[in-house]
CSV table of C-alpha atoms and ligand atoms in Angstrom, one decimal:
chain,number,residue,atom,x,y,z
A,1,MET,CA,-4.2,-9.6,-30.3
A,2,ASN,CA,-2.1,-7.9,-32.8
A,3,LYS,CA,1.2,-9.1,-34.5
A,4,ILE,CA,3.5,-7.0,-32.1
A,5,ASP,CA,1.6,-8.3,-29.0
A,6,SER,CA,2.0,-11.7,-30.0
A,7,LEU,CA,5.7,-11.3,-30.7
A,8,GLU,CA,6.1,-9.8,-27.3
A,9,ASP,CA,4.1,-12.5,-25.7
A,10,ARG,CA,6.3,-15.2,-27.4
A,11,PHE,CA,9.4,-13.3,-26.3
A,12,GLN,CA,8.4,-13.0,-22.7
A,13,SER,CA,7.3,-16.7,-22.6
A,14,ARG,CA,10.8,-17.8,-23.8
A,15,ILE,CA,12.2,-15.6,-21.1
A,16,ASP,CA,9.9,-17.2,-18.4
A,17,LYS,CA,11.0,-20.6,-19.5
A,18,GLU,CA,14.8,-19.5,-19.0
A,19,GLU,CA,15.6,-19.8,-22.6
A,20,LYS,CA,18.6,-17.6,-23.7
A,21,ILE,CA,18.0,-15.0,-26.2
A,22,GLU,CA,20.5,-14.8,-29.0
A,23,ALA,CA,21.7,-11.9,-31.3
A,24,ARG,CA,19.5,-12.9,-34.3
A,25,ASP,CA,16.3,-13.7,-32.4
A,26,TRP,CA,13.5,-11.1,-32.3
A,27,MET,CA,13.6,-9.0,-29.4
A,28,PRO,CA,11.7,-5.9,-28.4
A,29,ASP,CA,13.4,-2.4,-28.9
A,30,GLY,CA,13.4,-1.8,-25.1
A,31,TYR,CA,15.1,-4.9,-24.5
A,32,ARG,CA,17.8,-4.2,-27.0
A,33,LYS,CA,18.3,-0.8,-25.6
A,34,THR,CA,18.4,-1.8,-22.0
A,35,LEU,CA,21.1,-4.3,-22.9
A,36,ILE,CA,23.1,-1.9,-24.9
A,37,ARG,CA,22.8,0.6,-22.0
A,38,GLN,CA,23.8,-1.9,-19.4
A,39,ILE,CA,26.4,-4.1,-21.1
A,40,SER,CA,28.2,-1.0,-22.5
A,41,GLN,CA,28.2,0.6,-19.0
A,42,HIS,CA,29.6,-2.5,-17.6
A,43,GLY,CA,32.2,-2.4,-20.4
A,44,HIS,CA,33.0,1.0,-19.8
A,45,SER,CA,33.5,0.5,-16.0
A,46,GLU,CA,36.1,-2.3,-16.7
A,47,ILE,CA,37.9,0.0,-19.0
A,48,VAL,CA,37.9,3.2,-16.7
A,49,GLY,CA,38.5,0.9,-13.9
A,50,MET,CA,41.9,0.2,-15.0
A,51,LEU,CA,43.0,3.8,-14.2
A,52,PRO,CA,42.9,3.9,-10.4
A,53,GLU,CA,44.9,0.6,-10.1
A,54,GLY,CA,47.3,1.4,-13.0
A,55,ASN,CA,48.4,4.4,-11.0
A,56,TRP,CA,50.0,1.8,-8.6
A,57,ILE,CA,51.7,-0.7,-11.1
A,58,THR,CA,55.2,1.2,-10.7
A,59,ARG,CA,54.9,1.5,-6.9
A,60,ALA,CA,53.7,-1.9,-6.0
A,61,PRO,CA,55.9,-3.0,-3.0
A,62,SER,CA,57.4,-6.2,-4.5
A,63,LEU,CA,57.9,-7.9,-7.8
A,64,LYS,CA,55.2,-10.5,-6.8
A,65,ARG,CA,52.7,-7.8,-6.1
A,66,LYS,CA,53.7,-5.9,-9.2
A,67,LEU,CA,53.1,-9.1,-11.4
A,68,ALA,CA,49.7,-9.8,-9.9
A,69,LEU,CA,48.6,-6.3,-10.1
A,70,LEU,CA,49.8,-6.2,-13.9
A,71,ALA,CA,47.9,-9.3,-14.6
A,72,LYS,CA,44.8,-7.9,-12.9
A,73,VAL,CA,44.7,-4.7,-14.9
A,74,GLN,CA,45.3,-6.7,-17.9
A,75,ASP,CA,42.3,-8.9,-17.1
A,76,GLU,CA,40.1,-5.8,-16.7
A,77,ALA,CA,41.1,-4.7,-20.3
A,78,GLY,CA,40.0,-8.1,-21.5
A,79,HIS,CA,36.6,-7.8,-19.7
A,80,GLY,CA,36.1,-4.6,-21.3
A,81,LEU,CA,36.7,-6.1,-24.6
A,82,TYR,CA,34.4,-9.0,-24.2
A,83,LEU,CA,31.6,-6.7,-23.0
A,84,TYR,CA,32.1,-4.4,-25.8
A,85,SER,CA,32.1,-7.2,-28.2
A,86,ALA,CA,28.8,-8.7,-26.5
A,87,THR,CA,27.3,-5.2,-26.9
A,88,GLU,CA,28.2,-5.2,-30.6
A,89,THR,CA,26.1,-8.2,-31.2
A,90,LEU,CA,23.0,-5.9,-30.5
A,91,GLY,CA,23.8,-3.7,-33.8
A,92,ILE,CA,25.9,-0.8,-32.3
A,93,SER,CA,29.5,-0.1,-33.3
A,94,ARG,CA,32.6,0.1,-31.3
A,95,GLU,CA,33.0,3.8,-32.4
A,96,GLU,CA,29.6,4.7,-31.3
A,97,LEU,CA,30.1,2.9,-27.9
A,98,LEU,CA,33.3,4.8,-27.3
A,99,ASP,CA,32.0,8.1,-28.7
A,100,GLN,CA,29.1,7.7,-26.0
A,101,LEU,CA,31.7,7.2,-23.2
A,102,HIS,CA,33.9,10.1,-24.2
A,103,THR,CA,31.0,12.5,-24.7
A,104,GLY,CA,29.5,11.6,-21.3
A,105,LYS,CA,26.5,10.2,-22.7
A,106,ALA,CA,27.2,6.8,-21.5
A,107,LYS,CA,27.9,6.1,-17.8
A,108,TYR,CA,30.5,4.1,-16.1
A,109,SER,CA,30.5,2.8,-12.4
A,110,SER,CA,30.6,5.6,-9.7
A,111,ILE,CA,33.4,3.8,-7.9
A,112,PHE,CA,36.1,4.5,-10.2
A,113,ASN,CA,35.7,8.4,-9.6
A,114,TYR,CA,37.6,8.0,-6.3
A,115,PRO,CA,41.3,8.4,-5.8
A,116,THR,CA,43.8,5.7,-4.9
A,117,LEU,CA,45.9,7.3,-2.1
A,118,SER,CA,48.0,4.3,-0.7
A,119,TRP,CA,49.1,0.8,-1.5
A,120,ALA,CA,46.2,-0.3,0.9
A,121,ASP,CA,43.7,1.2,-1.6
A,122,ILE,CA,44.9,-1.6,-4.0
A,123,GLY,CA,43.9,-4.2,-1.4
A,124,ALA,CA,40.6,-2.5,-0.7
A,125,ILE,CA,39.7,-2.1,-4.4
A,126,GLY,CA,40.3,-6.0,-4.8
A,127,TRP,CA,38.5,-6.9,-1.7
A,128,LEU,CA,35.4,-4.6,-1.7
A,129,VAL,CA,35.2,-3.3,-5.3
A,130,ASP,CA,35.7,-6.7,-7.0
A,131,GLY,CA,33.8,-8.3,-4.2
A,132,ALA,CA,30.9,-6.1,-5.0
A,133,ALA,CA,31.4,-6.7,-8.8
A,134,ILE,CA,31.5,-10.5,-8.3
A,135,MET,CA,28.2,-10.3,-6.2
A,136,ASN,CA,26.5,-8.6,-9.1
A,137,GLN,CA,28.1,-10.6,-11.8
A,138,VAL,CA,27.6,-14.1,-10.5
A,139,ALA,CA,23.8,-13.4,-10.9
A,140,LEU,CA,24.4,-12.0,-14.3
A,141,CYS,CA,25.9,-15.4,-15.3
A,142,ARG,CA,22.1,-16.2,-15.6
A,143,THR,CA,20.9,-13.2,-17.5
A,144,SER,CA,18.7,-13.8,-20.4
A,145,TYR,CA,20.8,-12.5,-23.2
A,146,GLY,CA,23.3,-15.4,-24.3
A,147,PRO,CA,26.4,-13.4,-25.4
A,148,TYR,CA,26.3,-11.3,-22.0
A,149,ALA,CA,25.7,-14.5,-19.8
A,150,ARG,CA,28.6,-16.3,-21.6
A,151,ALA,CA,30.8,-13.3,-21.1
A,152,MET,CA,29.9,-13.2,-17.4
A,153,VAL,CA,30.9,-16.8,-16.7
A,154,ARG,CA,34.5,-16.2,-17.9
A,155,ILE,CA,34.6,-12.8,-16.2
A,156,CYS,CA,33.5,-14.3,-13.0
A,157,LYS,CA,36.4,-16.8,-12.8
A,158,GLU,CA,38.8,-14.1,-13.2
A,159,GLU,CA,37.1,-11.6,-10.8
A,160,SER,CA,37.3,-14.2,-7.9
A,161,PHE,CA,41.2,-14.3,-8.4
A,162,HIS,CA,41.0,-10.4,-8.2
A,163,GLN,CA,39.2,-10.4,-4.8
A,164,ARG,CA,41.5,-13.0,-3.4
A,165,GLN,CA,44.5,-10.8,-4.5
A,166,GLY,CA,43.0,-7.7,-2.7
A,167,PHE,CA,42.3,-9.7,0.4
A,168,ASP,CA,45.7,-11.1,0.6
A,169,ILE,CA,47.2,-7.6,0.3
A,170,LEU,CA,45.1,-6.4,3.2
A,171,LEU,CA,45.8,-9.5,5.4
A,172,THR,CA,49.4,-8.9,4.9
A,173,MET,CA,49.3,-5.5,5.8
A,174,CYS,CA,47.1,-6.2,8.9
A,175,ASN,CA,49.5,-8.6,10.0
A,176,GLY,CA,52.4,-6.1,9.8
A,177,SER,CA,53.3,-3.0,11.6
A,178,VAL,CA,50.9,-0.7,13.3
A,179,GLU,CA,51.1,1.8,10.6
A,180,GLN,CA,50.3,-0.7,7.8
A,181,LYS,CA,47.1,-1.7,9.7
A,182,GLU,CA,46.2,2.0,10.0
A,183,MET,CA,46.7,2.3,6.2
A,184,VAL,CA,44.2,-0.5,5.7
A,185,GLN,CA,41.7,1.0,8.0
A,186,ASP,CA,42.1,4.3,6.4
A,187,ALA,CA,41.5,2.8,2.9
A,188,VAL,CA,38.6,0.7,3.9
A,189,ASN,CA,36.8,3.7,5.6
A,190,ARG,CA,37.3,5.5,2.3
A,191,TRP,CA,36.1,2.7,0.0
A,192,TRP,CA,33.2,1.1,2.1
A,193,TRP,CA,30.4,3.5,1.2
A,194,PRO,CA,31.3,3.9,-2.5
A,195,SER,CA,31.4,0.0,-2.7
A,196,LEU,CA,27.9,0.0,-1.5
A,197,MET,CA,26.9,2.6,-3.9
A,198,MET,CA,28.0,0.3,-7.0
A,199,PHE,CA,24.7,-1.7,-6.6
A,200,GLY,CA,22.8,1.5,-7.7
A,201,PRO,CA,20.0,3.2,-6.1
A,202,ASN,CA,17.6,1.6,-3.7
A,203,ASP,CA,14.8,-0.5,-5.6
A,204,SER,CA,12.2,2.1,-4.8
A,205,ASP,CA,14.4,4.7,-6.7
A,206,SER,CA,15.7,2.4,-9.5
A,207,PRO,CA,13.8,3.3,-12.7
A,208,HIS,CA,15.0,0.5,-14.7
A,209,SER,CA,14.8,-2.6,-12.3
A,210,ALA,CA,11.1,-3.7,-12.6
A,211,GLN,CA,11.4,-4.1,-16.4
A,212,SER,CA,15.0,-5.4,-16.2
A,213,LEU,CA,14.0,-8.1,-13.7
A,214,LYS,CA,10.8,-9.0,-15.9
A,215,TRP,CA,13.0,-9.5,-18.7
A,216,LYS,CA,15.6,-11.3,-16.6
A,217,VAL,CA,18.4,-8.9,-17.7
A,218,LYS,CA,18.9,-8.5,-14.0
A,219,ARG,CA,18.3,-11.6,-11.7
A,220,LEU,CA,18.3,-10.1,-8.4
A,221,SER,CA,17.5,-6.5,-7.4
A,222,ASN,CA,19.9,-3.6,-6.3
A,223,ASP,CA,19.0,-3.9,-2.7
A,224,GLU,CA,19.1,-7.8,-2.6
A,225,LEU,CA,22.5,-7.8,-4.0
A,226,ARG,CA,23.7,-5.1,-1.8
A,227,GLN,CA,22.5,-6.9,1.3
A,228,ARG,CA,24.2,-10.1,0.1
A,229,PHE,CA,27.3,-8.1,-0.3
A,230,VAL,CA,27.1,-6.6,3.3
A,231,ASP,CA,26.5,-10.0,4.8
A,232,MET,CA,29.3,-11.6,2.9
A,233,THR,CA,31.8,-8.9,3.9
A,234,ILE,CA,31.4,-8.5,7.7
A,235,PRO,CA,32.9,-12.0,8.7
A,236,GLN,CA,35.9,-11.0,6.3
A,237,ALA,CA,36.4,-8.0,7.9
A,238,LYS,CA,36.4,-9.7,11.4
A,239,ILE,CA,39.3,-11.9,10.0
A,240,LEU,CA,41.3,-8.7,8.9
A,241,GLY,CA,40.6,-7.3,12.5
A,242,ILE,CA,39.4,-3.9,11.1
A,243,GLU,CA,36.3,-1.9,11.7
A,244,LEU,CA,33.6,-1.2,9.0
A,245,PRO,CA,32.8,2.6,9.1
A,246,ASP,CA,29.1,2.3,9.8
A,247,PRO,CA,27.9,2.4,13.5
A,248,LEU,CA,24.5,1.0,12.4
A,249,LEU,CA,26.1,-2.3,11.2
A,250,ILE,CA,24.3,-4.9,13.4
A,251,TYR,CA,23.1,-8.3,12.9
A,252,ASN,CA,19.2,-8.5,12.8
A,253,GLU,CA,18.1,-11.8,14.3
A,254,THR,CA,14.6,-11.4,12.9
A,255,ARG,CA,15.6,-10.6,9.4
A,256,GLY,CA,18.7,-12.9,9.4
A,257,HIS,CA,20.8,-10.2,8.0
A,258,TYR,CA,22.9,-7.3,9.0
A,259,ASP,CA,21.4,-4.0,9.2
A,260,PHE,CA,23.4,-1.1,7.9
A,261,GLY,CA,23.1,2.8,7.9
A,262,GLU,CA,21.8,5.0,5.1
A,263,ILE,CA,23.9,5.7,2.0
A,264,ASP,CA,24.7,9.2,1.1
A,265,TRP,CA,22.7,9.3,-1.9
A,266,GLU,CA,23.4,13.0,-2.5
A,267,GLU,CA,27.1,12.0,-3.0
A,268,PHE,CA,26.0,9.1,-5.2
A,269,ARG,CA,24.2,11.6,-7.4
A,270,GLN,CA,27.1,14.0,-7.4
A,271,VAL,CA,29.6,11.2,-8.5
A,272,VAL,CA,27.2,9.9,-11.4
A,273,GLY,CA,26.6,13.4,-12.5
A,274,GLY,CA,30.2,14.1,-13.2
A,275,ASN,CA,31.1,15.9,-10.0
A,276,GLY,CA,33.2,13.1,-8.0
A,277,PRO,CA,36.8,13.5,-7.1
A,278,CYS,CA,38.3,12.1,-10.4
A,279,ASN,CA,35.5,12.1,-12.9
A,280,LYS,CA,37.4,14.8,-15.0
A,281,GLU,CA,40.7,13.2,-14.6
A,282,ARG,CA,39.5,9.9,-15.6
A,283,MET,CA,37.7,11.0,-18.8
A,284,ALA,CA,40.8,13.0,-19.8
A,285,ALA,CA,43.0,10.0,-19.3
A,286,ARG,CA,40.6,7.9,-21.5
A,287,ILE,CA,40.2,10.4,-24.4
A,288,LYS,CA,44.0,11.0,-24.4
A,289,ALA,CA,44.5,7.2,-24.6
A,290,HIS,CA,42.1,7.0,-27.4
A,291,GLU,CA,43.5,9.8,-29.4
A,292,GLU,CA,47.0,8.4,-29.0
A,293,GLY,CA,45.9,5.1,-30.1
A,294,SER,CA,44.5,6.1,-33.4
A,295,TRP,CA,47.5,5.1,-35.4
A,296,ILE,CA,47.2,1.5,-34.3
A,297,ARG,CA,43.5,1.4,-35.2
A,298,GLU,CA,44.4,2.8,-38.7
A,299,ALA,CA,47.3,0.4,-39.0
A,300,ALA,CA,45.0,-2.6,-38.0
A,301,VAL,CA,42.3,-1.6,-40.4
A,302,ALA,CA,45.0,-1.1,-43.3
A,303,TYR,CA,46.4,-4.5,-42.4
A,304,ALA,CA,42.9,-6.3,-42.4
A,305,GLU,CA,42.1,-4.7,-45.9
A,306,LYS,CA,45.4,-5.8,-47.2
A,307,LYS,CA,45.0,-9.4,-46.1
A,308,LYS,CA,41.3,-9.4,-47.5
A,309,ASN,CA,42.7,-8.2,-50.9
A,310,TYR,CA,45.5,-10.8,-50.6
A,311,GLU,CA,43.1,-13.6,-50.0
A,312,LYS,CA,40.7,-12.5,-52.8
A,313,ALA,CA,43.6,-12.2,-55.3
A,314,SER,CA,44.8,-15.9,-54.3
A,315,VAL,CA,41.2,-17.4,-54.8
A,316,ALA,CA,40.9,-15.6,-58.2
B,1,FAQ,N1,27.4,4.2,-11.1
B,1,FAQ,O1,17.6,1.8,-12.5
B,1,FAQ,P1,19.1,1.7,-12.1
B,1,FAQ,C1,33.7,-3.7,-11.9
B,1,FAQ,C2,22.7,4.4,-13.0
B,1,FAQ,S1,32.5,-3.7,-12.9
B,1,FAQ,C3,26.9,4.9,-12.1
B,1,FAQ,O2,19.2,1.0,-10.8
B,1,FAQ,P2,20.2,-0.5,-13.7
B,1,FAQ,C4,35.0,-4.6,-12.3
B,1,FAQ,C5,22.2,3.5,-14.0
B,1,FAQ,O3,23.0,3.4,-15.1
B,1,FAQ,C6,31.3,-2.4,-12.2
B,1,FAQ,N2,25.8,4.7,-12.5
B,1,FAQ,O4,19.8,1.0,-13.2
B,1,FAQ,C7,36.3,-4.0,-11.9
B,1,FAQ,C8,21.0,4.3,-14.4
B,1,FAQ,O5,21.3,5.4,-15.2
B,1,FAQ,P3,20.7,5.6,-16.9
B,1,FAQ,C9,30.3,-2.2,-13.0
B,1,FAQ,C10,24.9,4.0,-12.0
B,1,FAQ,O6,21.0,-0.3,-14.9
B,1,FAQ,C11,36.6,-4.1,-10.6
B,1,FAQ,C12,20.5,5.1,-13.1
B,1,FAQ,O7,21.7,5.0,-12.4
B,1,FAQ,N3,29.3,-3.3,-13.0
B,1,FAQ,O8,33.7,-3.2,-11.0
B,1,FAQ,C13,25.4,3.0,-10.8
B,1,FAQ,O9,18.9,-1.3,-13.7
B,1,FAQ,C14,37.7,-3.5,-9.9
B,1,FAQ,C15,19.3,4.3,-12.5
B,1,FAQ,O10,19.8,3.1,-11.8
B,1,FAQ,C16,28.3,-3.3,-13.9
B,1,FAQ,O11,28.1,-2.3,-14.5
B,1,FAQ,C17,26.6,3.2,-10.3
B,1,FAQ,N4,27.1,2.6,-9.3
B,1,FAQ,O12,21.0,-0.9,-12.5
B,1,FAQ,C18,36.9,-3.2,-12.6
B,1,FAQ,C19,27.4,-4.5,-13.7
B,1,FAQ,N5,24.2,2.6,-10.3
B,1,FAQ,O13,21.4,4.7,-17.7
B,1,FAQ,C20,38.1,-2.7,-12.2
B,1,FAQ,C21,26.2,-4.6,-14.7
B,1,FAQ,C22,23.1,3.0,-11.2
B,1,FAQ,O14,19.3,5.4,-16.7
B,1,FAQ,C23,38.5,-2.9,-11.0
B,1,FAQ,N6,25.3,-3.4,-14.5
B,1,FAQ,N7,23.6,3.9,-11.9
B,1,FAQ,O15,21.2,7.1,-17.3
B,1,FAQ,C24,24.0,-3.6,-13.5
B,1,FAQ,O16,24.0,-4.6,-12.8
B,1,FAQ,C25,23.1,-2.4,-13.5
B,1,FAQ,O17,23.4,-1.7,-14.6
B,1,FAQ,C26,23.3,-1.6,-12.2
B,1,FAQ,C27,22.3,-0.4,-12.4
B,1,FAQ,C28,23.0,-2.6,-10.9
B,1,FAQ,C29,24.6,-1.0,-12.1
């Protein structure tokens, strides 16, 4: 056995024993790369994910709803920052991470390339998109990389509030006028399938899953999480009194789970490949915000430098 093999074996046995891997521990290059890819994609999703909802802050129907939405969007910014910090522990800089997003090298979740057409969309995002995000993230609280796992614990607490916020918007509308209930149904019709796509390709078409599961970066497969999400969501749809847009959705006694129809994988490929309804708009908004924020980054660096020099001078 050569030295590299033994390091890798020891690494894998730590993973098998459920030990957390920390930033200064030895890790295979592939593990580091996988984490940088996944955690940064996750962070970018939180940051780009503010855009579809931010669009509705000024148009929320009451002060209470406006406050809750503002707080939610602010939480997403915080999640993005925890995740960027966790990624930086792996030896990549914030500048590189943002450059990868802005040049299209790094992905972000397909879901944020769909438009928010009515107030009911904000409820549907909270209920379905945050619901799917939590399903995935609760499992990630047990991911093998310590900084990512710890970020996930905090993020999950906030996401569960977000999901309830969304459900509450929809429940209020479903108990309102016929037109309001129709708005909910329309929003759910548009968000259901893209929410199922959030879990990624089927396991048989997921190039990264086998290794990520072995390293316990992922704790459950894409299909397992998607199935759990479907099973959890159907009783909630019944409470709302709305239909989910899938005629094949039916409880399968043998499997003990709901069966559901085939996802339009061509649509998924198009959206991930940059051709979704809002990809260009989202990237343009992020790049503009980044460029317009350059003065504050320069000011923060200058301030930190000044403070460091001042501290040095007072020690001397
Ligand atoms: N969109 O082999 P796999 C949120 C890519 S947070 C775009 O299965 P993996 C909060 C994948 O990157 C939502 N790309 O890959 C919020 C890979 O491409 P690559 C984000 C996708 O990594 C709520 C290729 O396809 N959550 O919503 C997608 O093992 C409301 C092959 O796929 C996370 O990121 C997709 N949906 O599994 C904010 C959770 N699916 O890199 C605002 C952490 C797959 O080879 C409002 N991430 N791809 O070029 C994960 O759990 C995993 O990375 C998966 C994908 C499950 C997303």
